[in-house]
Amino acid sequence: MTRTVIAGYVRTPFHFARKGALAGMRPDDLAAITLRGLLDRSGLDPRLIEDVIMGCAYPEGEQGDNVARIASLLAGLPIETGGMTVNRFCGSSMSAIHIAHGQIATGAGEAFICAGVESMSRVPQGGFSFSPNPRFRSPDLPDAEIMTEAHITMGRTAENVAARYGIDRATQEGFALRSQQKARDAQAAGRLADEIVAVHTPDGVVDADGCLRPGTTLEGLAGLKPAFGADGTVTAGTASPLTDGAVAVLVTSEDFARAQGLPIMAVVRATAIAGCPPEIMGIGPVPASRKALARAGIGVGDLSVVEINEAFASQAVACLRALEIPEDIVNPDGGAIALGHPLGATGARITAKAAQQLMRGGGRFALATQCIGGGQGIATILEAV
């Protein structure tokens, strides 16, 4: 059977939406920078790329009009190279990797760029003109036809998970602090710089992440007000920030990577998607990860690295507890609470980051997983070569 491998990874720096250094950049330009950067670093002939598959959670405005194709043209890829935009909210760019994996398995191409982009400065979360379907239950429609809260806000889901799974505020804040500390240490050691491509803006060159808060303390976190209700436990310090950024990952067949002299970061061993109630969407990684682990024929004890998206500390902790994953193998270089979460780009980042950790000698198996708004989870199992 043809094996799929991760053979390259770059990303822009991640910065706060609206007030960060990338707020003035168009998302299609940001995406193009990563596509060009990935090709330049790999040395691969762009004519060998079958397709650019790009995740975007809100593909409208400046990141609409099939942003994958637009970014490809901006990056100077050949006219003959395809481009497809994928939307599975936060799981969009991990789904892009899964699609390429399936294409490779069926012989429909050997080399794909799987990317993701989100400018939460230029396209607001929720988009510009979305109107919830009134057939679904909501706080304003408690007796609607369909009792599922399909359009529930992410903050409310985080509070629901905290309440249902008993994740108190102190536990959330401890997890958030450790994410900040790991990201701070990774940045100081240069472990983040290698994956970043610089962005040239009118105000100068941006070549480092801007969301990190290295001075975070438990005392500071304890002083923050609840973000989603006066009696809540989730704060801005225990949630991922609104973020701008883009990611690109080179996904190829193993034979292609070896023939082209590309670094084989990891093999894609198994993938999975699963649904869960939208009201507790944060628990989505649990069924998705269990399904992926079963397909890979391994157990949690076989994992050496886990990259889980930290949409909120409450949901990340709840998932790790349910899966019985020890925190000491989780997000070694920090997670989204510290680094940021540009929605459509995160899945590609955490998948490639897991591959990167394996390539650095992080053991044999890694899991990348994340929750998805609307009630889904997605997971990828990687294996070291």
mmCIF file of C-alpha atoms in Angstrom:
data_model
loop_
_atom_site.group_PDB
_atom_site.id
_atom_site.type_symbol
_atom_site.label_atom_id
_atom_site.label_comp_id
_atom_site.label_asym_id
_atom_site.label_seq_id
_atom_site.Cartn_x
_atom_site.Cartn_y
_atom_site.Cartn_z
ATOM 1 C CA MET A 1 0.000 0.000 0.000
ATOM 2 C CA THR A 2 1.232 3.496 -0.852
ATOM 3 C CA ARG A 3 2.184 5.363 2.317
ATOM 4 C CA THR A 4 1.554 9.066 2.840
ATOM 5 C CA VAL A 5 4.233 11.175 4.517
ATOM 6 C CA ILE A 6 4.626 14.678 5.885
ATOM 7 C CA ALA A 7 7.609 16.099 4.008
ATOM 8 C CA GLY A 8 7.702 19.791 4.886
ATOM 9 C CA TYR A 9 6.099 22.459 7.062
ATOM 10 C CA VAL A 10 6.152 26.241 7.347
ATOM 11 C CA ARG A 11 3.901 28.875 8.814
ATOM 12 C CA THR A 12 3.689 32.602 9.195
ATOM 13 C CA PRO A 13 4.064 34.048 12.661
ATOM 14 C CA PHE A 14 0.753 34.061 14.517
ATOM 15 C CA HIS A 15 -0.469 37.418 15.834
ATOM 16 C CA PHE A 16 -3.478 38.808 17.656
ATOM 17 C CA ALA A 17 -6.370 39.747 15.396
ATOM 18 C CA ARG A 18 -7.153 43.435 14.918
ATOM 19 C CA LYS A 19 -4.330 44.706 17.114
ATOM 20 C CA GLY A 20 -1.470 42.484 15.941
ATOM 21 C CA ALA A 21 1.279 42.945 13.386
ATOM 22 C CA LEU A 22 -0.580 41.017 10.645
ATOM 23 C CA ALA A 23 -3.922 42.842 10.943
ATOM 24 C CA GLY A 24 -3.185 44.875 7.817
ATOM 25 C CA MET A 25 -2.319 41.854 5.674
ATOM 26 C CA ARG A 26 -4.786 40.249 3.278
ATOM 27 C CA PRO A 27 -5.292 36.557 4.088
ATOM 28 C CA ASP A 28 -4.711 35.463 0.492
ATOM 29 C CA ASP A 29 -1.327 37.206 0.615
ATOM 30 C CA LEU A 30 -0.516 35.525 3.942
ATOM 31 C CA ALA A 31 -1.393 32.137 2.477
ATOM 32 C CA ALA A 32 0.705 32.801 -0.623
ATOM 33 C CA ILE A 33 3.713 33.568 1.573
ATOM 34 C CA THR A 34 3.525 30.130 3.157
ATOM 35 C CA LEU A 35 3.081 28.354 -0.194
ATOM 36 C CA ARG A 36 6.109 30.109 -1.630
ATOM 37 C CA GLY A 37 8.109 29.589 1.548
ATOM 38 C CA LEU A 38 7.360 25.866 1.614
ATOM 39 C CA LEU A 39 8.434 25.394 -1.995
ATOM 40 C CA ASP A 40 11.581 27.481 -1.558
ATOM 41 C CA ARG A 41 12.671 25.563 1.528
ATOM 42 C CA SER A 42 11.938 22.175 -0.014
ATOM 43 C CA GLY A 43 13.617 22.947 -3.332
ATOM 44 C CA LEU A 44 10.782 21.049 -5.020
ATOM 45 C CA ASP A 45 9.821 21.852 -8.595
ATOM 46 C CA PRO A 46 6.344 23.459 -8.298
ATOM 47 C CA ARG A 47 5.260 21.652 -11.456
ATOM 48 C CA LEU A 48 5.241 18.423 -9.443
ATOM 49 C CA ILE A 49 2.477 19.634 -7.112
ATOM 50 C CA GLU A 50 -0.848 18.027 -7.989
ATOM 51 C CA ASP A 51 -3.096 20.288 -5.945
ATOM 52 C CA VAL A 52 -3.161 22.942 -3.244
ATOM 53 C CA ILE A 53 -5.823 22.045 -0.665
ATOM 54 C CA MET A 54 -6.403 24.907 1.743
ATOM 55 C CA GLY A 55 -8.509 25.032 4.879
ATOM 56 C CA CYS A 56 -10.425 28.162 5.830
ATOM 57 C CA ALA A 57 -13.168 28.368 8.434
ATOM 58 C CA TYR A 58 -14.826 31.473 6.987
ATOM 59 C CA PRO A 59 -14.069 31.469 3.238
ATOM 60 C CA GLU A 60 -15.575 34.827 2.360
ATOM 61 C CA GLY A 61 -14.437 38.404 1.856
ATOM 62 C CA GLU A 62 -10.709 38.569 1.191
ATOM 63 C CA GLN A 63 -10.358 34.861 1.915
ATOM 64 C CA GLY A 64 -13.222 33.885 -0.356
ATOM 65 C CA ASP A 65 -13.368 33.182 -4.103
ATOM 66 C CA ASN A 66 -11.544 29.834 -3.614
ATOM 67 C CA VAL A 67 -8.635 31.264 -1.629
ATOM 68 C CA ALA A 68 -6.545 28.145 -2.388
ATOM 69 C CA ARG A 69 -6.490 28.965 -6.077
ATOM 70 C CA ILE A 70 -5.969 32.688 -5.535
ATOM 71 C CA ALA A 71 -3.091 32.111 -3.121
ATOM 72 C CA SER A 72 -1.516 29.602 -5.520
ATOM 73 C CA LEU A 73 -1.498 32.160 -8.313
ATOM 74 C CA LEU A 74 -0.151 34.841 -5.975
ATOM 75 C CA ALA A 75 2.644 32.461 -4.949
ATOM 76 C CA GLY A 76 3.637 31.861 -8.559
ATOM 77 C CA LEU A 77 2.600 28.216 -8.786
ATOM 78 C CA PRO A 78 1.985 26.971 -12.319
ATOM 79 C CA ILE A 79 -1.397 27.639 -13.903
ATOM 80 C CA GLU A 80 -1.717 23.870 -14.267
ATOM 81 C CA THR A 81 -1.658 23.278 -10.481
ATOM 82 C CA GLY A 82 -5.087 22.787 -8.907
ATOM 83 C CA GLY A 83 -6.531 24.602 -5.921
ATOM 84 C CA MET A 84 -9.382 23.667 -3.557
ATOM 85 C CA THR A 85 -10.670 25.369 -0.430
ATOM 86 C CA VAL A 86 -11.963 23.152 2.395
ATOM 87 C CA ASN A 87 -14.236 24.258 5.235
ATOM 88 C CA ARG A 88 -14.606 22.131 8.353
ATOM 89 C CA PHE A 89 -14.293 25.114 10.693
ATOM 90 C CA CYS A 90 -11.321 24.553 13.034
ATOM 91 C CA GLY A 91 -10.613 21.165 11.442
ATOM 92 C CA SER A 92 -10.346 22.562 7.919
ATOM 93 C CA SER A 93 -6.627 22.223 7.273
ATOM 94 C CA MET A 94 -6.332 18.861 9.034
ATOM 95 C CA SER A 95 -9.113 17.735 6.705
ATOM 96 C CA ALA A 96 -6.980 19.037 3.828
ATOM 97 C CA ILE A 97 -4.233 16.621 4.912
ATOM 98 C CA HIS A 98 -6.755 13.791 5.142
ATOM 99 C CA ILE A 99 -8.000 14.534 1.625
ATOM 100 C CA ALA A 100 -4.466 14.460 0.234
ATOM 101 C CA HIS A 101 -3.839 11.204 2.103
ATOM 102 C CA GLY A 102 -6.866 9.676 0.379
ATOM 103 C CA GLN A 103 -5.816 11.005 -3.022
ATOM 104 C CA ILE A 104 -2.361 9.508 -2.642
ATOM 105 C CA ALA A 105 -3.809 6.169 -1.540
ATOM 106 C CA THR A 106 -5.964 5.989 -4.670
ATOM 107 C CA GLY A 107 -3.191 7.015 -7.041
ATOM 108 C CA ALA A 108 -4.695 10.436 -7.801
ATOM 109 C CA GLY A 109 -1.455 12.338 -7.265
ATOM 110 C CA GLU A 110 1.832 12.091 -5.392
ATOM 111 C CA ALA A 111 2.485 15.594 -4.051
ATOM 112 C CA PHE A 112 0.080 18.040 -2.435
ATOM 113 C CA ILE A 113 0.371 21.250 -0.490
ATOM 114 C CA CYS A 114 -2.091 21.146 2.389
ATOM 115 C CA ALA A 115 -2.485 24.615 3.795
ATOM 116 C CA GLY A 116 -4.690 26.736 6.001
ATOM 117 C CA VAL A 117 -5.368 30.414 6.524
ATOM 118 C CA GLU A 118 -7.499 32.636 8.704
ATOM 119 C CA SER A 119 -7.418 36.376 9.116
ATOM 120 C CA MET A 120 -9.694 37.032 12.048
ATOM 121 C CA SER A 121 -8.835 40.712 11.624
ATOM 122 C CA ARG A 122 -10.235 40.932 8.106
ATOM 123 C CA VAL A 123 -13.028 38.329 8.291
ATOM 124 C CA PRO A 124 -14.793 38.156 11.665
ATOM 125 C CA GLN A 125 -15.635 34.871 13.340
ATOM 126 C CA GLY A 126 -19.109 34.002 12.142
ATOM 127 C CA GLY A 127 -18.533 35.722 8.820
ATOM 128 C CA PHE A 128 -20.156 38.880 7.538
ATOM 129 C CA SER A 129 -23.745 37.878 6.897
ATOM 130 C CA PHE A 130 -24.534 34.572 8.579
ATOM 131 C CA SER A 131 -28.093 34.068 9.822
ATOM 132 C CA PRO A 132 -28.780 31.144 12.208
ATOM 133 C CA ASN A 133 -31.509 28.752 11.127
ATOM 134 C CA PRO A 134 -34.470 29.324 13.477
ATOM 135 C CA ARG A 135 -35.411 25.644 13.369
ATOM 136 C CA PHE A 136 -32.585 24.963 15.859
ATOM 137 C CA ARG A 137 -32.887 25.650 19.563
ATOM 138 C CA SER A 138 -31.124 28.734 20.936
ATOM 139 C CA PRO A 139 -31.408 30.926 24.043
ATOM 140 C CA ASP A 140 -33.947 33.007 22.129
ATOM 141 C CA LEU A 141 -35.797 29.943 20.776
ATOM 142 C CA PRO A 142 -35.985 27.409 23.638
ATOM 143 C CA ASP A 143 -38.923 25.562 22.060
ATOM 144 C CA ALA A 144 -37.621 25.315 18.503
ATOM 145 C CA GLU A 145 -38.400 22.385 16.215
ATOM 146 C CA ILE A 146 -34.905 20.842 16.543
ATOM 147 C CA MET A 147 -33.583 20.801 20.098
ATOM 148 C CA THR A 148 -29.924 20.714 19.097
ATOM 149 C CA GLU A 149 -28.096 24.037 19.571
ATOM 150 C CA ALA A 150 -26.281 23.823 16.251
ATOM 151 C CA HIS A 151 -25.295 27.502 16.306
ATOM 152 C CA ILE A 152 -24.161 27.747 19.929
ATOM 153 C CA THR A 153 -21.279 30.143 20.608
ATOM 154 C CA MET A 154 -17.873 28.657 21.358
ATOM 155 C CA GLY A 155 -17.623 30.377 24.723
ATOM 156 C CA ARG A 156 -20.827 28.743 25.912
ATOM 157 C CA THR A 157 -19.560 25.334 24.804
ATOM 158 C CA ALA A 158 -16.398 25.858 26.843
ATOM 159 C CA GLU A 159 -18.465 26.656 29.913
ATOM 160 C CA ASN A 160 -20.686 23.633 29.255
ATOM 161 C CA VAL A 161 -17.673 21.333 29.074
ATOM 162 C CA ALA A 162 -16.194 22.813 32.253
ATOM 163 C CA ALA A 163 -19.450 22.234 34.115
ATOM 164 C CA ARG A 164 -20.219 18.777 32.748
ATOM 165 C CA TYR A 165 -16.723 17.360 33.242
ATOM 166 C CA GLY A 166 -15.858 19.143 36.477
ATOM 167 C CA ILE A 167 -12.965 21.269 35.187
ATOM 168 C CA ASP A 168 -12.692 24.051 37.742
ATOM 169 C CA ARG A 169 -11.148 27.445 37.145
ATOM 170 C CA ALA A 170 -7.905 26.662 38.982
ATOM 171 C CA THR A 171 -7.323 23.592 36.806
ATOM 172 C CA GLN A 172 -7.948 25.605 33.660
ATOM 173 C CA GLU A 173 -5.540 28.300 34.769
ATOM 174 C CA GLY A 174 -2.817 25.805 35.630
ATOM 175 C CA PHE A 175 -3.109 24.276 32.167
ATOM 176 C CA ALA A 176 -3.035 27.708 30.500
ATOM 177 C CA LEU A 177 0.037 28.731 32.490
ATOM 178 C CA ARG A 178 1.915 25.602 31.409
ATOM 179 C CA SER A 179 1.013 26.265 27.760
ATOM 180 C CA GLN A 180 2.466 29.757 28.051
ATOM 181 C CA GLN A 181 5.603 28.479 29.761
ATOM 182 C CA LYS A 182 6.215 25.760 27.158
ATOM 183 C CA ALA A 183 5.744 28.227 24.299
ATOM 184 C CA ARG A 184 8.020 30.750 26.005
ATOM 185 C CA ASP A 185 10.748 28.142 26.402
ATOM 186 C CA ALA A 186 10.340 26.897 22.828
ATOM 187 C CA GLN A 187 10.623 30.411 21.454
ATOM 188 C CA ALA A 188 13.675 31.170 23.583
ATOM 189 C CA ALA A 189 15.355 27.954 22.433
ATOM 190 C CA GLY A 190 14.682 28.732 18.744
ATOM 191 C CA ARG A 191 12.365 25.754 18.247
ATOM 192 C CA LEU A 192 9.641 27.965 16.750
ATOM 193 C CA ALA A 193 11.866 30.045 14.490
ATOM 194 C CA ASP A 194 12.725 27.134 12.182
ATOM 195 C CA GLU A 195 9.114 26.691 11.096
ATOM 196 C CA ILE A 196 8.347 30.379 10.535
ATOM 197 C CA VAL A 197 8.567 32.281 7.251
ATOM 198 C CA ALA A 198 8.874 36.029 7.611
ATOM 199 C CA VAL A 199 6.082 38.347 6.508
ATOM 200 C CA HIS A 200 7.042 41.720 5.030
ATOM 201 C CA THR A 201 4.472 44.329 6.002
ATOM 202 C CA PRO A 202 4.382 48.099 5.388
ATOM 203 C CA ASP A 203 5.465 48.505 9.009
ATOM 204 C CA GLY A 204 8.418 46.125 8.770
ATOM 205 C CA VAL A 205 9.342 42.461 8.830
ATOM 206 C CA VAL A 206 7.339 40.167 11.110
ATOM 207 C CA ASP A 207 9.309 37.016 11.885
ATOM 208 C CA ALA A 208 8.188 35.957 15.361
ATOM 209 C CA ASP A 209 4.931 35.033 17.047
ATOM 210 C CA GLY A 210 3.071 37.830 18.765
ATOM 211 C CA CYS A 211 0.423 36.113 20.890
ATOM 212 C CA LEU A 212 2.727 34.707 23.571
ATOM 213 C CA ARG A 213 2.390 36.181 27.045
ATOM 214 C CA PRO A 214 5.595 34.967 28.724
ATOM 215 C CA GLY A 215 4.944 36.977 31.857
ATOM 216 C CA THR A 216 1.750 35.057 32.639
ATOM 217 C CA THR A 217 1.320 34.057 36.288
ATOM 218 C CA LEU A 218 -1.335 32.194 38.217
ATOM 219 C CA GLU A 219 -2.019 35.379 40.139
ATOM 220 C CA GLY A 220 -2.599 37.300 36.929
ATOM 221 C CA LEU A 221 -4.888 34.629 35.539
ATOM 222 C CA ALA A 222 -6.875 34.540 38.762
ATOM 223 C CA GLY A 223 -7.531 38.264 38.449
ATOM 224 C CA LEU A 224 -9.237 38.035 35.053
ATOM 225 C CA LYS A 225 -13.004 38.347 34.765
ATOM 226 C CA PRO A 226 -15.037 35.475 33.291
ATOM 227 C CA ALA A 227 -15.389 36.037 29.550
ATOM 228 C CA PHE A 228 -18.732 34.373 28.884
ATOM 229 C CA GLY A 229 -20.928 35.153 31.870
ATOM 230 C CA ALA A 230 -20.468 36.561 35.334
ATOM 231 C CA ASP A 231 -20.743 33.146 36.979
ATOM 232 C CA GLY A 232 -18.480 31.378 34.467
ATOM 233 C CA THR A 233 -15.007 29.884 34.873
ATOM 234 C CA VAL A 234 -13.543 30.555 31.384
ATOM 235 C CA THR A 235 -11.497 33.735 30.935
ATOM 236 C CA ALA A 236 -9.454 35.320 28.168
ATOM 237 C CA GLY A 237 -6.407 33.739 29.786
ATOM 238 C CA THR A 238 -7.763 30.209 29.481
ATOM 239 C CA ALA A 239 -9.025 30.576 25.897
ATOM 240 C CA SER A 240 -7.162 30.724 22.619
ATOM 241 C CA PRO A 241 -6.980 34.292 21.280
ATOM 242 C CA LEU A 242 -8.468 35.505 18.013
ATOM 243 C CA THR A 243 -5.536 35.151 15.640
ATOM 244 C CA ASP A 244 -4.218 35.855 12.145
ATOM 245 C CA GLY A 245 -1.933 33.367 10.406
ATOM 246 C CA ALA A 246 -1.328 30.817 7.678
ATOM 247 C CA VAL A 247 0.296 27.377 7.421
ATOM 248 C CA ALA A 248 1.515 25.150 4.581
ATOM 249 C CA VAL A 249 2.432 21.449 4.782
ATOM 250 C CA LEU A 250 3.942 19.267 2.063
ATOM 251 C CA VAL A 251 2.137 15.921 1.880
ATOM 252 C CA THR A 252 3.463 13.300 -0.538
ATOM 253 C CA SER A 253 3.759 9.600 -1.145
ATOM 254 C CA GLU A 254 6.736 8.003 0.551
ATOM 255 C CA ASP A 255 8.223 6.950 -2.793
ATOM 256 C CA PHE A 256 7.934 10.492 -4.127
ATOM 257 C CA ALA A 257 9.604 11.967 -1.043
ATOM 258 C CA ARG A 258 12.515 9.559 -1.297
ATOM 259 C CA ALA A 259 12.928 10.105 -5.038
ATOM 260 C CA GLN A 260 12.993 13.883 -4.561
ATOM 261 C CA GLY A 261 15.291 13.784 -1.525
ATOM 262 C CA LEU A 262 12.683 15.336 0.743
ATOM 263 C CA PRO A 263 12.830 14.967 4.525
ATOM 264 C CA ILE A 264 10.320 12.402 5.742
ATOM 265 C CA MET A 265 9.022 13.872 8.969
ATOM 266 C CA ALA A 266 6.441 11.158 9.664
ATOM 267 C CA VAL A 267 4.072 8.673 8.023
ATOM 268 C CA VAL A 268 0.302 9.171 8.208
ATOM 269 C CA ARG A 269 -0.838 5.983 9.949
ATOM 270 C CA ALA A 270 -4.581 6.648 10.457
ATOM 271 C CA THR A 271 -7.188 9.407 10.331
ATOM 272 C CA ALA A 272 -10.682 9.885 11.736
ATOM 273 C CA ILE A 273 -13.590 12.272 12.046
ATOM 274 C CA ALA A 274 -16.410 12.022 14.579
ATOM 275 C CA GLY A 275 -19.472 13.979 15.617
ATOM 276 C CA CYS A 276 -20.564 15.005 19.099
ATOM 277 C CA PRO A 277 -23.283 17.269 20.549
ATOM 278 C CA PRO A 278 -22.659 20.885 19.453
ATOM 279 C CA GLU A 279 -23.313 22.072 23.015
ATOM 280 C CA ILE A 280 -20.121 20.275 24.150
ATOM 281 C CA MET A 281 -18.204 20.483 20.896
ATOM 282 C CA GLY A 282 -14.936 20.671 22.836
ATOM 283 C CA ILE A 283 -15.119 16.973 23.668
ATOM 284 C CA GLY A 284 -14.898 16.086 19.954
ATOM 285 C CA PRO A 285 -11.272 14.896 20.116
ATOM 286 C CA VAL A 286 -12.315 12.004 22.349
ATOM 287 C CA PRO A 287 -14.414 9.967 19.877
ATOM 288 C CA ALA A 288 -12.233 11.011 16.942
ATOM 289 C CA SER A 289 -9.008 9.994 18.687
ATOM 290 C CA ARG A 290 -10.440 6.678 19.853
ATOM 291 C CA LYS A 291 -11.495 5.891 16.292
ATOM 292 C CA ALA A 292 -8.076 6.865 14.866
ATOM 293 C CA LEU A 293 -6.196 4.865 17.494
ATOM 294 C CA ALA A 294 -8.308 1.803 16.733
ATOM 295 C CA ARG A 295 -7.661 2.180 13.012
ATOM 296 C CA ALA A 296 -3.932 2.458 13.686
ATOM 297 C CA GLY A 297 -4.048 -0.637 15.882
ATOM 298 C CA ILE A 298 -2.428 1.109 18.835
ATOM 299 C CA GLY A 299 -3.433 2.398 22.254
ATOM 300 C CA VAL A 300 -2.909 5.617 24.168
ATOM 301 C CA GLY A 301 0.079 4.021 25.897
ATOM 302 C CA ASP A 302 1.870 3.791 22.545
ATOM 303 C CA LEU A 303 1.791 7.553 22.021
ATOM 304 C CA SER A 304 4.933 9.585 22.622
ATOM 305 C CA VAL A 305 3.605 12.969 21.490
ATOM 306 C CA VAL A 306 0.124 14.487 21.477
ATOM 307 C CA GLU A 307 -0.748 17.786 19.840
ATOM 308 C CA ILE A 308 -4.241 18.802 20.896
ATOM 309 C CA ASN A 309 -5.664 22.144 19.934
ATOM 310 C CA GLU A 310 -6.220 24.277 22.990
ATOM 311 C CA ALA A 311 -9.394 26.033 21.897
ATOM 312 C CA PHE A 312 -10.084 26.383 25.619
ATOM 313 C CA ALA A 313 -8.287 24.968 28.630
ATOM 314 C CA SER A 314 -11.545 23.434 29.874
ATOM 315 C CA GLN A 315 -12.036 21.313 26.763
ATOM 316 C CA ALA A 316 -8.376 20.343 26.373
ATOM 317 C CA VAL A 317 -8.215 19.125 29.978
ATOM 318 C CA ALA A 318 -11.534 17.285 29.668
ATOM 319 C CA CYS A 319 -10.347 15.475 26.545
ATOM 320 C CA LEU A 320 -6.975 14.519 28.022
ATOM 321 C CA ARG A 321 -8.687 13.134 31.113
ATOM 322 C CA ALA A 322 -11.237 11.163 29.097
ATOM 323 C CA LEU A 323 -8.521 9.695 26.874
ATOM 324 C CA GLU A 324 -6.188 9.136 29.874
ATOM 325 C CA ILE A 325 -3.344 10.993 28.167
ATOM 326 C CA PRO A 326 -0.590 12.245 30.507
ATOM 327 C CA GLU A 327 -0.005 15.965 30.139
ATOM 328 C CA ASP A 328 3.781 15.579 30.006
ATOM 329 C CA ILE A 329 3.589 14.393 26.380
ATOM 330 C CA VAL A 330 1.117 17.091 25.306
ATOM 331 C CA ASN A 331 2.000 20.153 23.217
ATOM 332 C CA PRO A 332 5.728 20.192 24.050
ATOM 333 C CA ASP A 333 6.231 23.621 22.436
ATOM 334 C CA GLY A 334 3.009 25.115 23.796
ATOM 335 C CA GLY A 335 -0.462 25.194 22.359
ATOM 336 C CA ALA A 336 -3.063 27.570 20.992
ATOM 337 C CA ILE A 337 -3.706 29.309 24.312
ATOM 338 C CA ALA A 338 -0.188 30.696 24.006
ATOM 339 C CA LEU A 339 0.544 30.568 20.269
ATOM 340 C CA GLY A 340 -2.862 31.517 18.895
ATOM 341 C CA HIS A 341 -5.567 29.802 16.882
ATOM 342 C CA PRO A 342 -6.130 31.079 13.322
ATOM 343 C CA LEU A 343 -9.101 28.784 12.811
ATOM 344 C CA GLY A 344 -8.576 27.336 9.340
ATOM 345 C CA ALA A 345 -4.804 27.032 9.788
ATOM 346 C CA THR A 346 -4.554 25.254 13.139
ATOM 347 C CA GLY A 347 -5.175 21.688 11.991
ATOM 348 C CA ALA A 348 -2.249 21.750 9.589
ATOM 349 C CA ARG A 349 -0.043 23.325 12.242
ATOM 350 C CA ILE A 350 -0.677 20.747 14.933
ATOM 351 C CA THR A 351 -0.394 17.815 12.501
ATOM 352 C CA ALA A 352 2.928 19.043 11.145
ATOM 353 C CA LYS A 353 4.068 19.961 14.645
ATOM 354 C CA ALA A 354 3.413 16.403 15.799
ATOM 355 C CA ALA A 355 5.445 15.146 12.827
ATOM 356 C CA GLN A 356 8.207 17.594 13.703
ATOM 357 C CA GLN A 357 8.322 16.327 17.274
ATOM 358 C CA LEU A 358 8.674 12.724 16.043
ATOM 359 C CA MET A 359 11.444 13.763 13.666
ATOM 360 C CA ARG A 360 13.284 15.336 16.603
ATOM 361 C CA GLY A 361 13.376 11.965 18.291
ATOM 362 C CA GLY A 362 10.056 12.091 20.071
ATOM 363 C CA GLY A 363 9.245 8.391 19.893
ATOM 364 C CA ARG A 364 7.281 6.252 17.449
ATOM 365 C CA PHE A 365 3.648 7.423 17.435
ATOM 366 C CA ALA A 366 1.997 10.835 17.678
ATOM 367 C CA LEU A 367 -1.602 12.011 17.808
ATOM 368 C CA ALA A 368 -2.849 15.338 16.478
ATOM 369 C CA THR A 369 -6.450 16.139 17.350
ATOM 370 C CA GLN A 370 -8.850 19.028 17.731
ATOM 371 C CA CYS A 371 -12.442 19.968 18.436
ATOM 372 C CA ILE A 372 -14.605 21.615 15.805
ATOM 373 C CA GLY A 373 -17.429 24.113 16.149
ATOM 374 C CA GLY A 374 -20.827 22.614 15.459
ATOM 375 C CA GLY A 375 -19.942 19.393 17.251
ATOM 376 C CA GLN A 376 -17.141 17.420 15.611
ATOM 377 C CA GLY A 377 -13.690 16.098 16.379
ATOM 378 C CA ILE A 378 -10.844 15.196 14.036
ATOM 379 C CA ALA A 379 -7.693 13.173 14.610
ATOM 380 C CA THR A 380 -4.536 12.005 12.860
ATOM 381 C CA ILE A 381 -2.112 9.288 13.966
ATOM 382 C CA LEU A 382 1.468 9.703 12.742
ATOM 383 C CA GLU A 383 4.324 7.214 12.864
ATOM 384 C CA ALA A 384 8.036 7.953 12.916
ATOM 385 C CA VAL A 385 10.156 6.592 10.073
#
